[in-house]
């Protein structure tokens, strides 16, 4: 199987576990915004922000080290067993340390939901490892099913607890933790992890090697947290929790977009890591990155063009102010996806310190702009600071990776994408239906033309498959 087919196959398999559940979750957004007041939505989002901060600090990003080293150990059961055993034992220690930290800190936490700060972080420590293990084995199907189970259970339990039992914020917290526990049980059974675990198989030198790779990813992950999540804390502190709920709703659309890109990113990371040393790797990287940029740019701009027609259908009027933040956050999501396209090169070369350096750079930009502007322009400070931070990171990594490989974007496509994005933004904010329809037509034409080679290749492959069958 050639690299392109391998990449496409893995992407499709990983996509199965995300698309249906993300779609269901997205469709249920009207339910959440109708039954939860902004204060409740805001506190759930704020707690999730804290959890996303605490998890990488206490699990030391060992799940990323597990996946990267598993790629090197494919076909070697003894090394796989030693690696998995080492990481799981480390996870046990990490969970214990976190629980001690929580019990010391919990008297200072006034929220009635604080127990979920303990349960969710511990669940994340183990679930992250269990999810990356089948990926490392090359069994993306199990990973995909695990992701599907986790998301589906979260959605189903949310509906049961929120719409059925009317538990409000408690229902969302309970649904999340329950879904993670049941997903972990599935992954243990599906991968037969007991065959790969033994206290005797743990290797201290291997732990040191994984730590050397993983620990620089902690400041990287924290920097991503600052860029993507610190806005919530700043908004909640300088404005109020209800404003954070509105900002959270505005973020849902770009979050879904980034989640869909992350499906490709997982298979893209694996593909580049396995084929980085090929003689024509530069050509492979350039062709794939340009193809994906055209696609993700068209999707991001297309979502902005469609939003005026679906916003009032999807979102309760209590969250009307979210409308003005969505395009800014969508463009930030596009830059985040571009960052991902180039980040895999650092991962393949195991240059995790370079990843951390560029992420810290973006985090500083984000938090400084946010704090300087929040008192003057309110919620716009959060969305604009996120856009500038991801944009700066994308530009930095675009030029920085040239130290290792040459993977330029086509200038013509960049200029066309910027012009169409400007048209889409102007019609979005002008709020004239006739102009918005024209803007949507322009974006559709742009999306088809800029992706015509990709679309034709997919169509030819589809026709060929039908004729073969």
CSV table of C-alpha atoms in Angstrom, one decimal:
chain,number,residue,atom,x,y,z
A,1,UNK,CA,0.0,0.0,0.0
A,2,UNK,CA,1.5,3.4,-1.0
A,3,UNK,CA,1.7,6.3,1.4
A,4,UNK,CA,-1.3,8.2,0.1
A,5,UNK,CA,-3.6,5.2,0.2
A,6,UNK,CA,-2.3,4.4,3.7
A,7,UNK,CA,-3.0,8.0,4.9
A,8,UNK,CA,-6.5,8.0,3.3
A,9,UNK,CA,-7.4,4.6,4.8
A,10,UNK,CA,-6.2,5.6,8.3
A,11,UNK,CA,-8.0,8.9,8.1
A,12,UNK,CA,-11.3,7.2,7.1
A,13,UNK,CA,-11.1,4.7,9.9
A,14,UNK,CA,-10.4,7.4,12.5
A,15,UNK,CA,-13.1,9.6,11.0
A,16,UNK,CA,-15.8,6.9,11.7
A,17,UNK,CA,-15.3,7.3,15.4
A,18,UNK,CA,-15.8,11.1,15.3
A,19,UNK,CA,-18.1,12.2,12.5
A,20,UNK,CA,-21.4,10.6,13.7
A,21,UNK,CA,-20.9,11.6,17.4
A,22,UNK,CA,-19.8,15.1,16.6
A,23,UNK,CA,-22.8,15.6,14.4
A,24,UNK,CA,-25.1,14.3,17.1
A,25,UNK,CA,-23.5,16.5,19.7
A,26,UNK,CA,-23.8,19.5,17.3
A,27,UNK,CA,-27.5,18.8,16.7
A,28,UNK,CA,-28.1,18.7,20.4
A,29,UNK,CA,-26.6,22.2,20.9
A,30,UNK,CA,-30.1,23.7,20.8
A,31,UNK,CA,-31.1,21.4,23.7
A,32,UNK,CA,-28.2,22.4,25.8
A,33,UNK,CA,-28.7,26.1,25.2
A,34,UNK,CA,-32.4,25.8,25.9
A,35,UNK,CA,-32.2,23.8,29.2
A,36,UNK,CA,-29.0,25.3,30.6
A,37,UNK,CA,-28.9,29.0,31.6
A,38,UNK,CA,-25.6,30.8,30.6
A,39,UNK,CA,-24.4,30.5,34.3
A,40,UNK,CA,-24.6,26.7,34.2
A,41,UNK,CA,-23.1,26.4,30.8
A,42,UNK,CA,-20.4,28.7,32.0
A,43,UNK,CA,-19.4,26.8,35.1
A,44,UNK,CA,-19.3,23.5,33.2
A,45,UNK,CA,-17.0,25.1,30.6
A,46,UNK,CA,-14.9,26.7,33.3
A,47,UNK,CA,-14.4,23.3,35.1
A,48,UNK,CA,-13.5,21.7,31.8
A,49,UNK,CA,-10.9,24.4,31.3
A,50,UNK,CA,-9.3,23.6,34.7
A,51,UNK,CA,-9.4,19.9,33.9
A,52,UNK,CA,-7.6,20.5,30.6
A,53,UNK,CA,-4.9,22.3,32.5
A,54,UNK,CA,-4.4,19.8,35.3
A,55,UNK,CA,-4.4,16.7,33.1
A,56,UNK,CA,-1.1,17.4,31.1
A,57,UNK,CA,0.6,18.6,34.3
A,58,UNK,CA,0.0,15.4,36.2
A,59,UNK,CA,0.2,12.8,33.3
A,60,UNK,CA,3.4,14.5,31.9
A,61,UNK,CA,2.1,13.8,28.4
A,62,UNK,CA,3.2,10.2,28.6
A,63,UNK,CA,0.5,9.1,26.3
A,64,UNK,CA,2.2,11.0,23.5
A,65,UNK,CA,5.5,9.3,24.3
A,66,UNK,CA,3.7,6.0,24.4
A,67,UNK,CA,2.3,6.5,20.9
A,68,UNK,CA,5.6,7.8,19.4
A,69,UNK,CA,7.8,5.0,20.8
A,70,UNK,CA,5.2,2.3,19.9
A,71,UNK,CA,5.8,3.3,16.2
A,72,UNK,CA,9.4,2.4,16.6
A,73,UNK,CA,8.5,-0.9,18.4
A,74,UNK,CA,6.0,-2.2,15.9
A,75,UNK,CA,6.4,-6.0,15.5
A,76,UNK,CA,8.4,-6.4,18.7
A,77,UNK,CA,6.0,-7.7,21.4
A,78,UNK,CA,8.6,-7.7,24.1
A,79,UNK,CA,9.4,-4.0,23.7
A,80,UNK,CA,5.7,-3.2,23.4
A,81,UNK,CA,5.0,-5.0,26.7
A,82,UNK,CA,7.8,-3.3,28.4
A,83,UNK,CA,6.7,0.2,27.2
A,84,UNK,CA,3.0,-0.3,28.0
A,85,UNK,CA,3.9,-1.7,31.5
A,86,UNK,CA,6.2,1.2,32.2
A,87,UNK,CA,3.7,3.9,31.2
A,88,UNK,CA,0.8,2.3,33.1
A,89,UNK,CA,2.8,2.0,36.3
A,90,UNK,CA,3.8,5.6,35.9
A,91,UNK,CA,0.1,6.5,35.4
A,92,UNK,CA,-0.7,4.8,38.8
A,93,UNK,CA,1.9,7.1,40.5
A,94,UNK,CA,0.6,10.2,38.6
A,95,UNK,CA,-3.0,9.5,39.7
A,96,UNK,CA,-1.9,9.0,43.3
A,97,UNK,CA,0.1,12.3,43.3
A,98,UNK,CA,-2.8,14.2,41.8
A,99,UNK,CA,-5.3,12.8,44.4
A,100,UNK,CA,-3.0,14.0,47.2
A,101,UNK,CA,-2.8,17.4,45.6
A,102,UNK,CA,-6.6,17.5,45.2
A,103,UNK,CA,-7.3,16.6,48.8
A,104,UNK,CA,-4.9,19.3,50.0
A,105,UNK,CA,-6.5,21.9,47.6
A,106,UNK,CA,-10.2,21.0,47.9
A,107,UNK,CA,-10.9,23.0,51.1
A,108,UNK,CA,-10.2,26.1,49.0
A,109,UNK,CA,-12.6,25.2,46.2
A,110,UNK,CA,-16.1,26.4,47.0
A,111,UNK,CA,-18.0,24.7,44.1
A,112,UNK,CA,-20.5,21.9,44.9
A,113,UNK,CA,-19.1,20.1,41.8
A,114,UNK,CA,-15.5,20.0,43.0
A,115,UNK,CA,-15.4,16.2,43.3
A,116,UNK,CA,-15.5,16.0,39.5
A,117,UNK,CA,-12.1,17.8,39.4
A,118,UNK,CA,-10.7,14.7,41.0
A,119,UNK,CA,-12.7,12.1,39.1
A,120,UNK,CA,-12.2,13.6,35.6
A,121,UNK,CA,-8.5,14.2,35.8
A,122,UNK,CA,-7.8,10.6,37.1
A,123,UNK,CA,-10.0,9.2,34.3
A,124,UNK,CA,-8.1,11.3,31.7
A,125,UNK,CA,-4.7,10.0,32.9
A,126,UNK,CA,-5.6,6.4,32.3
A,127,UNK,CA,-8.0,6.9,29.3
A,128,UNK,CA,-5.4,8.9,27.3
A,129,UNK,CA,-3.0,6.0,27.7
A,130,UNK,CA,-5.6,3.4,26.8
A,131,UNK,CA,-6.6,5.4,23.7
A,132,UNK,CA,-3.1,5.9,22.4
A,133,UNK,CA,-2.1,2.2,22.9
A,134,UNK,CA,-4.1,0.7,20.0
A,135,UNK,CA,-3.0,3.6,17.8
A,136,UNK,CA,0.6,2.7,18.6
A,137,UNK,CA,-0.1,-1.0,17.7
A,138,UNK,CA,-1.5,0.1,14.4
A,139,UNK,CA,-5.1,-0.8,15.3
A,140,UNK,CA,-6.8,2.5,14.5
A,141,UNK,CA,-10.1,0.7,14.3
A,142,UNK,CA,-10.1,0.1,18.0
A,143,UNK,CA,-9.1,3.7,18.7
A,144,UNK,CA,-11.9,4.8,16.4
A,145,UNK,CA,-14.5,2.6,18.1
A,146,UNK,CA,-13.3,3.8,21.5
A,147,UNK,CA,-13.7,7.4,20.5
A,148,UNK,CA,-17.1,6.7,19.1
A,149,UNK,CA,-18.2,4.9,22.3
A,150,UNK,CA,-16.9,7.8,24.5
A,151,UNK,CA,-18.7,10.5,22.5
A,152,UNK,CA,-21.9,8.6,22.0
A,153,UNK,CA,-22.2,7.7,25.7
A,154,UNK,CA,-21.5,11.3,26.6
A,155,UNK,CA,-24.3,12.6,24.4
A,156,UNK,CA,-26.8,9.9,25.4
A,157,UNK,CA,-26.1,10.4,29.1
A,158,UNK,CA,-26.3,14.1,28.7
A,159,UNK,CA,-29.8,13.9,27.2
A,160,UNK,CA,-30.8,11.5,29.9
A,161,UNK,CA,-29.5,13.5,32.8
A,162,UNK,CA,-30.3,17.0,31.5
A,163,UNK,CA,-33.5,16.6,29.5
A,164,UNK,CA,-34.8,13.6,31.4
A,165,UNK,CA,-33.8,14.0,35.0
A,166,UNK,CA,-33.2,17.8,34.8
A,167,UNK,CA,-29.9,17.6,36.7
A,168,UNK,CA,-28.4,20.6,34.9
A,169,UNK,CA,-24.7,21.1,35.3
A,170,UNK,CA,-24.5,18.0,37.6
A,171,UNK,CA,-25.9,16.0,34.7
A,172,UNK,CA,-23.2,17.1,32.3
A,173,UNK,CA,-20.4,16.3,34.7
A,174,UNK,CA,-21.9,12.9,35.6
A,175,UNK,CA,-22.3,12.0,31.9
A,176,UNK,CA,-18.7,12.9,31.1
A,177,UNK,CA,-17.1,10.8,33.8
A,178,UNK,CA,-19.4,7.8,33.3
A,179,UNK,CA,-18.7,7.8,29.6
A,180,UNK,CA,-14.9,7.8,30.2
A,181,UNK,CA,-15.1,4.9,32.6
A,182,UNK,CA,-17.1,2.8,30.3
A,183,UNK,CA,-14.8,3.6,27.3
A,184,UNK,CA,-11.8,2.6,29.3
A,185,UNK,CA,-13.4,-0.7,30.1
A,186,UNK,CA,-14.0,-1.3,26.3
A,187,UNK,CA,-10.4,-0.5,25.4
A,188,UNK,CA,-9.0,-2.8,28.1
A,189,UNK,CA,-11.1,-5.7,26.7
A,190,UNK,CA,-10.6,-4.8,23.0
A,191,UNK,CA,-6.8,-4.6,23.2
A,192,UNK,CA,-6.4,-7.3,25.8
A,193,UNK,CA,-4.1,-5.0,27.8
A,194,UNK,CA,-3.4,-7.7,30.4
A,195,UNK,CA,-1.2,-9.4,27.8
A,196,UNK,CA,1.0,-6.4,27.6
A,197,UNK,CA,1.2,-5.6,31.3
A,198,UNK,CA,3.6,-6.9,33.9
A,199,UNK,CA,5.3,-5.2,36.8
A,200,UNK,CA,8.4,-7.1,36.0
A,201,UNK,CA,8.4,-5.8,32.4
A,202,UNK,CA,8.7,-2.2,33.5
A,203,UNK,CA,12.0,-0.6,32.4
A,204,UNK,CA,13.5,2.4,34.2
A,205,UNK,CA,15.7,3.4,31.2
A,206,UNK,CA,12.8,3.2,28.9
A,207,UNK,CA,10.9,5.5,31.3
A,208,UNK,CA,13.7,8.0,31.1
A,209,UNK,CA,13.7,7.9,27.2
A,210,UNK,CA,9.9,8.5,27.2
A,211,UNK,CA,10.2,11.3,29.7
A,212,UNK,CA,12.9,13.0,27.6
A,213,UNK,CA,10.5,13.1,24.7
A,214,UNK,CA,7.2,13.7,26.7
A,215,UNK,CA,8.2,16.3,29.3
A,216,UNK,CA,8.9,19.1,26.8
A,217,UNK,CA,5.4,18.5,25.6
A,218,UNK,CA,4.0,19.6,28.9
A,219,UNK,CA,4.9,23.3,28.5
A,220,UNK,CA,3.7,22.9,24.9
A,221,UNK,CA,0.3,21.5,26.1
A,222,UNK,CA,0.1,24.2,28.8
A,223,UNK,CA,0.8,26.8,26.1
A,224,UNK,CA,-2.0,25.4,24.0
A,225,UNK,CA,-4.2,25.6,27.1
A,226,UNK,CA,-3.3,29.3,27.5
A,227,UNK,CA,-4.1,30.0,23.9
A,228,UNK,CA,-7.3,27.9,23.8
A,229,UNK,CA,-8.7,27.9,27.3
A,230,UNK,CA,-7.3,30.8,29.5
A,231,UNK,CA,-9.7,33.1,27.7
A,232,UNK,CA,-12.6,31.5,29.7
A,233,UNK,CA,-11.0,32.3,33.0
A,234,UNK,CA,-10.2,35.8,32.0
A,235,UNK,CA,-13.8,36.4,30.7
A,236,UNK,CA,-15.3,34.8,33.8
A,237,UNK,CA,-13.1,37.0,36.1
A,238,UNK,CA,-13.3,40.4,34.2
A,239,UNK,CA,-16.8,40.1,32.8
A,240,UNK,CA,-18.9,37.2,34.4
A,241,UNK,CA,-19.7,33.5,34.2
A,242,UNK,CA,-22.7,34.1,31.9
A,243,UNK,CA,-20.4,35.8,29.4
A,244,UNK,CA,-18.2,32.8,29.5
A,245,UNK,CA,-21.2,30.6,28.7
A,246,UNK,CA,-21.8,32.8,25.6
A,247,UNK,CA,-18.2,32.6,24.6
A,248,UNK,CA,-18.3,28.8,25.1
A,249,UNK,CA,-21.2,28.5,22.7
A,250,UNK,CA,-19.4,30.7,20.1
A,251,UNK,CA,-16.4,28.3,20.4
A,252,UNK,CA,-18.5,25.2,19.7
A,253,UNK,CA,-18.4,25.7,15.9
A,254,UNK,CA,-14.7,26.2,15.6
A,255,UNK,CA,-14.2,23.3,18.1
A,256,UNK,CA,-16.1,21.0,15.9
A,257,UNK,CA,-14.1,22.1,12.9
A,258,UNK,CA,-10.8,21.6,14.7
A,259,UNK,CA,-12.0,18.2,15.9
A,260,UNK,CA,-12.6,17.1,12.4
A,261,UNK,CA,-9.1,18.3,11.4
A,262,UNK,CA,-7.6,16.4,14.3
A,263,UNK,CA,-9.0,13.2,12.7
A,264,UNK,CA,-6.7,13.7,9.7
A,265,UNK,CA,-3.9,15.0,12.0
A,266,UNK,CA,-3.7,11.7,13.9
A,267,UNK,CA,-3.2,9.6,10.7
A,268,UNK,CA,-1.0,12.4,9.3
A,269,UNK,CA,1.3,12.2,12.3
A,270,UNK,CA,1.6,8.5,12.0
A,271,UNK,CA,2.3,8.6,8.2
A,272,UNK,CA,5.0,11.3,8.5
A,273,UNK,CA,6.7,9.5,11.4
A,274,UNK,CA,6.9,6.3,9.4
A,275,UNK,CA,7.9,7.8,6.1
A,276,UNK,CA,10.1,10.8,7.1
A,277,UNK,CA,13.3,9.1,5.8
A,278,UNK,CA,11.9,8.3,2.4
A,279,UNK,CA,13.9,9.8,-0.5
A,280,UNK,CA,11.0,11.8,-1.8
A,281,UNK,CA,9.6,12.8,1.6
A,282,UNK,CA,9.8,16.6,0.8
A,283,UNK,CA,7.6,16.1,-2.3
A,284,UNK,CA,5.1,14.0,-0.3
A,285,UNK,CA,4.9,16.5,2.5
A,286,UNK,CA,4.5,19.5,0.1
A,287,UNK,CA,1.8,17.9,-2.0
A,288,UNK,CA,-0.2,16.7,1.0
A,289,UNK,CA,0.1,19.9,3.0
A,290,UNK,CA,-1.0,22.0,0.0
A,291,UNK,CA,-3.9,19.7,-0.7
A,292,UNK,CA,-5.0,19.8,2.9
A,293,UNK,CA,-4.6,23.6,3.2
A,294,UNK,CA,-6.9,24.1,0.3
A,295,UNK,CA,-9.5,21.8,1.8
A,296,UNK,CA,-9.4,23.1,5.4
A,297,UNK,CA,-9.4,26.8,4.2
A,298,UNK,CA,-12.5,26.1,2.1
A,299,UNK,CA,-14.3,24.4,4.9
A,300,UNK,CA,-13.5,27.2,7.5
A,301,UNK,CA,-14.6,30.0,5.1
A,302,UNK,CA,-17.6,27.9,4.1
A,303,UNK,CA,-18.8,27.6,7.7
A,304,UNK,CA,-18.5,31.3,8.1
A,305,UNK,CA,-20.6,31.9,5.0
A,306,UNK,CA,-23.3,29.4,6.2
A,307,UNK,CA,-23.6,30.6,9.8
A,308,UNK,CA,-26.0,33.6,9.1
A,309,UNK,CA,-28.5,31.0,7.8
A,310,UNK,CA,-28.3,28.5,10.6
A,311,UNK,CA,-27.3,30.5,13.7
A,312,UNK,CA,-30.9,31.3,14.8
A,313,UNK,CA,-31.9,27.7,14.2
A,314,UNK,CA,-29.1,26.2,16.2
A,315,UNK,CA,-28.7,28.7,19.1
A,316,UNK,CA,-31.2,29.9,21.7
A,317,UNK,CA,-31.7,33.7,21.8
A,318,UNK,CA,-30.2,33.9,25.3
A,319,UNK,CA,-26.8,33.3,23.5
A,320,UNK,CA,-27.4,35.8,20.6
A,321,UNK,CA,-24.1,37.7,21.3
A,322,UNK,CA,-22.2,34.6,20.3
A,323,UNK,CA,-22.9,35.4,16.6
A,324,UNK,CA,-20.3,38.1,16.5
A,325,UNK,CA,-17.5,35.9,17.9
A,326,UNK,CA,-17.9,32.9,15.6
A,327,UNK,CA,-16.0,34.2,12.4
A,328,UNK,CA,-13.0,35.3,14.5
A,329,UNK,CA,-12.8,31.9,16.2
A,330,UNK,CA,-13.3,30.1,12.9
A,331,UNK,CA,-10.3,31.8,11.4
A,332,UNK,CA,-8.4,31.0,14.6
A,333,UNK,CA,-9.4,27.4,14.1
A,334,UNK,CA,-8.0,27.5,10.5
A,335,UNK,CA,-4.6,28.8,11.8
A,336,UNK,CA,-4.7,26.1,14.5
A,337,UNK,CA,-5.1,23.5,11.7
A,338,UNK,CA,-2.2,24.9,9.7
A,339,UNK,CA,-0.1,24.7,12.9
A,340,UNK,CA,-1.1,21.0,13.0
A,341,UNK,CA,-0.1,20.4,9.4
A,342,UNK,CA,3.5,21.5,10.2
A,343,UNK,CA,3.8,20.2,13.8
A,344,UNK,CA,3.9,16.6,12.6
A,345,UNK,CA,7.4,17.3,11.2
A,346,UNK,CA,8.7,18.1,14.7
A,347,UNK,CA,7.0,14.9,16.0
A,348,UNK,CA,8.5,12.8,13.3
A,349,UNK,CA,12.0,14.1,14.1
A,350,UNK,CA,11.3,13.8,17.9
A,351,UNK,CA,12.1,17.5,18.3
A,352,UNK,CA,9.5,18.0,21.1
A,353,UNK,CA,11.5,21.0,22.6
A,354,UNK,CA,10.9,22.9,19.3
A,355,UNK,CA,7.2,22.2,19.7
A,356,UNK,CA,7.2,23.6,23.2
A,357,UNK,CA,9.2,26.7,22.2
A,358,UNK,CA,6.8,27.8,19.5
A,359,UNK,CA,3.7,27.1,21.7
A,360,UNK,CA,5.0,29.2,24.6
A,361,UNK,CA,5.6,32.0,22.2
A,362,UNK,CA,2.0,31.9,21.1
A,363,UNK,CA,0.7,31.6,24.7
A,364,UNK,CA,2.5,34.7,25.8
A,365,UNK,CA,1.0,36.7,22.9
A,366,UNK,CA,-2.5,35.4,23.7
A,367,UNK,CA,-2.6,36.2,27.4
A,368,UNK,CA,-1.0,39.6,27.0
A,369,UNK,CA,-3.5,40.7,24.3
A,370,UNK,CA,-6.4,39.3,26.2
A,371,UNK,CA,-5.5,41.1,29.5
A,372,UNK,CA,-4.8,44.4,27.7
A,373,UNK,CA,-8.1,44.4,25.7
A,374,UNK,CA,-10.7,42.7,27.8
A,375,UNK,CA,-11.8,45.8,29.8
A,376,UNK,CA,-12.1,47.8,26.5
A,377,UNK,CA,-13.8,45.4,24.0
A,378,UNK,CA,-15.1,42.6,26.3
A,379,UNK,CA,-15.6,39.2,24.6
A,380,UNK,CA,-13.9,40.4,21.5
A,381,UNK,CA,-10.6,40.4,23.4
A,382,UNK,CA,-10.9,36.7,24.0
A,383,UNK,CA,-11.6,35.8,20.3
A,384,UNK,CA,-9.1,38.3,18.8
A,385,UNK,CA,-6.3,37.2,21.2
A,386,UNK,CA,-6.9,33.6,20.2
A,387,UNK,CA,-6.8,34.5,16.5
A,388,UNK,CA,-3.6,36.5,16.8
A,389,UNK,CA,-1.9,33.7,18.9
A,390,UNK,CA,-2.7,30.9,16.5
A,391,UNK,CA,-1.8,33.1,13.5
A,392,UNK,CA,1.6,33.9,15.0
A,393,UNK,CA,2.2,30.2,15.8
A,394,UNK,CA,1.3,29.2,12.2
A,395,UNK,CA,3.6,31.8,10.6
A,396,UNK,CA,6.5,30.9,13.0
A,397,UNK,CA,6.2,27.1,12.4
A,398,UNK,CA,5.8,27.6,8.6
A,399,UNK,CA,9.2,29.3,8.4
A,400,UNK,CA,10.9,27.4,11.2
A,401,UNK,CA,10.4,23.9,9.7
A,402,UNK,CA,12.5,25.0,6.7
A,403,UNK,CA,15.5,24.2,8.8
A,404,UNK,CA,14.6,20.6,8.3
A,405,UNK,CA,12.5,20.3,5.2
A,406,UNK,CA,11.1,22.6,2.5
A,407,UNK,CA,7.3,22.5,2.4
A,408,UNK,CA,6.0,25.8,1.0
A,409,UNK,CA,2.4,26.7,0.4
A,410,UNK,CA,1.4,27.9,-3.0
A,411,UNK,CA,1.2,31.7,-3.0
A,412,UNK,CA,-1.6,31.9,-5.5
A,413,UNK,CA,-3.9,29.7,-3.4
A,414,UNK,CA,-3.0,31.8,-0.3
A,415,UNK,CA,-4.0,35.1,-1.9
A,416,UNK,CA,-7.3,33.7,-3.3
A,417,UNK,CA,-8.2,32.2,0.1
A,418,UNK,CA,-7.5,35.6,1.9
A,419,UNK,CA,-9.7,37.5,-0.7
A,420,UNK,CA,-12.6,35.1,-0.4
A,421,UNK,CA,-12.3,35.1,3.4
A,422,UNK,CA,-12.6,38.9,3.4
A,423,UNK,CA,-15.7,38.7,1.2
A,424,UNK,CA,-17.3,36.2,3.6
A,425,UNK,CA,-16.5,38.3,6.7
A,426,UNK,CA,-17.9,41.5,5.1
A,427,UNK,CA,-21.2,39.8,4.2
A,428,UNK,CA,-21.4,38.1,7.6
A,429,UNK,CA,-21.2,41.2,9.6
A,430,UNK,CA,-23.2,43.4,7.3
A,431,UNK,CA,-26.2,41.2,8.0
A,432,UNK,CA,-28.0,41.7,4.7
A,433,UNK,CA,-29.6,38.5,3.5
A,434,UNK,CA,-29.2,39.2,-0.2
A,435,UNK,CA,-25.4,40.0,0.2
A,436,UNK,CA,-25.0,36.9,2.4
A,437,UNK,CA,-26.5,34.7,-0.3
A,438,UNK,CA,-24.1,36.2,-2.9
A,439,UNK,CA,-21.2,35.7,-0.4
A,440,UNK,CA,-22.2,32.0,0.0
A,441,UNK,CA,-22.3,31.5,-3.7
A,442,UNK,CA,-18.8,33.0,-4.1
A,443,UNK,CA,-17.5,30.7,-1.4
A,444,UNK,CA,-19.0,27.6,-2.9
A,445,UNK,CA,-17.4,28.4,-6.3
A,446,UNK,CA,-14.1,29.1,-4.6
A,447,UNK,CA,-14.2,25.8,-2.6
A,448,UNK,CA,-14.9,23.8,-5.8
A,449,UNK,CA,-12.3,25.5,-8.0
A,450,UNK,CA,-9.5,25.5,-5.4
A,451,UNK,CA,-10.1,21.8,-4.6
A,452,UNK,CA,-10.9,20.6,-8.1
A,453,UNK,CA,-7.9,18.3,-8.4
A,454,UNK,CA,-8.6,16.7,-5.0
A,455,UNK,CA,-12.3,16.3,-5.8
A,456,UNK,CA,-11.6,14.8,-9.2
A,457,UNK,CA,-9.1,12.3,-7.7
A,458,UNK,CA,-11.7,11.3,-5.1
A,459,UNK,CA,-14.4,10.9,-7.8
A,460,UNK,CA,-12.1,8.9,-10.0
A,461,UNK,CA,-11.2,6.6,-7.1
A,462,UNK,CA,-14.9,6.2,-6.3
A,463,UNK,CA,-15.8,5.3,-9.9
A,464,UNK,CA,-12.9,2.9,-10.1
A,465,UNK,CA,-14.0,1.2,-6.9
A,466,UNK,CA,-17.6,0.8,-8.2
A,467,UNK,CA,-16.4,-0.7,-11.5
A,468,UNK,CA,-14.1,-3.1,-9.6
A,469,UNK,CA,-16.9,-4.3,-7.4
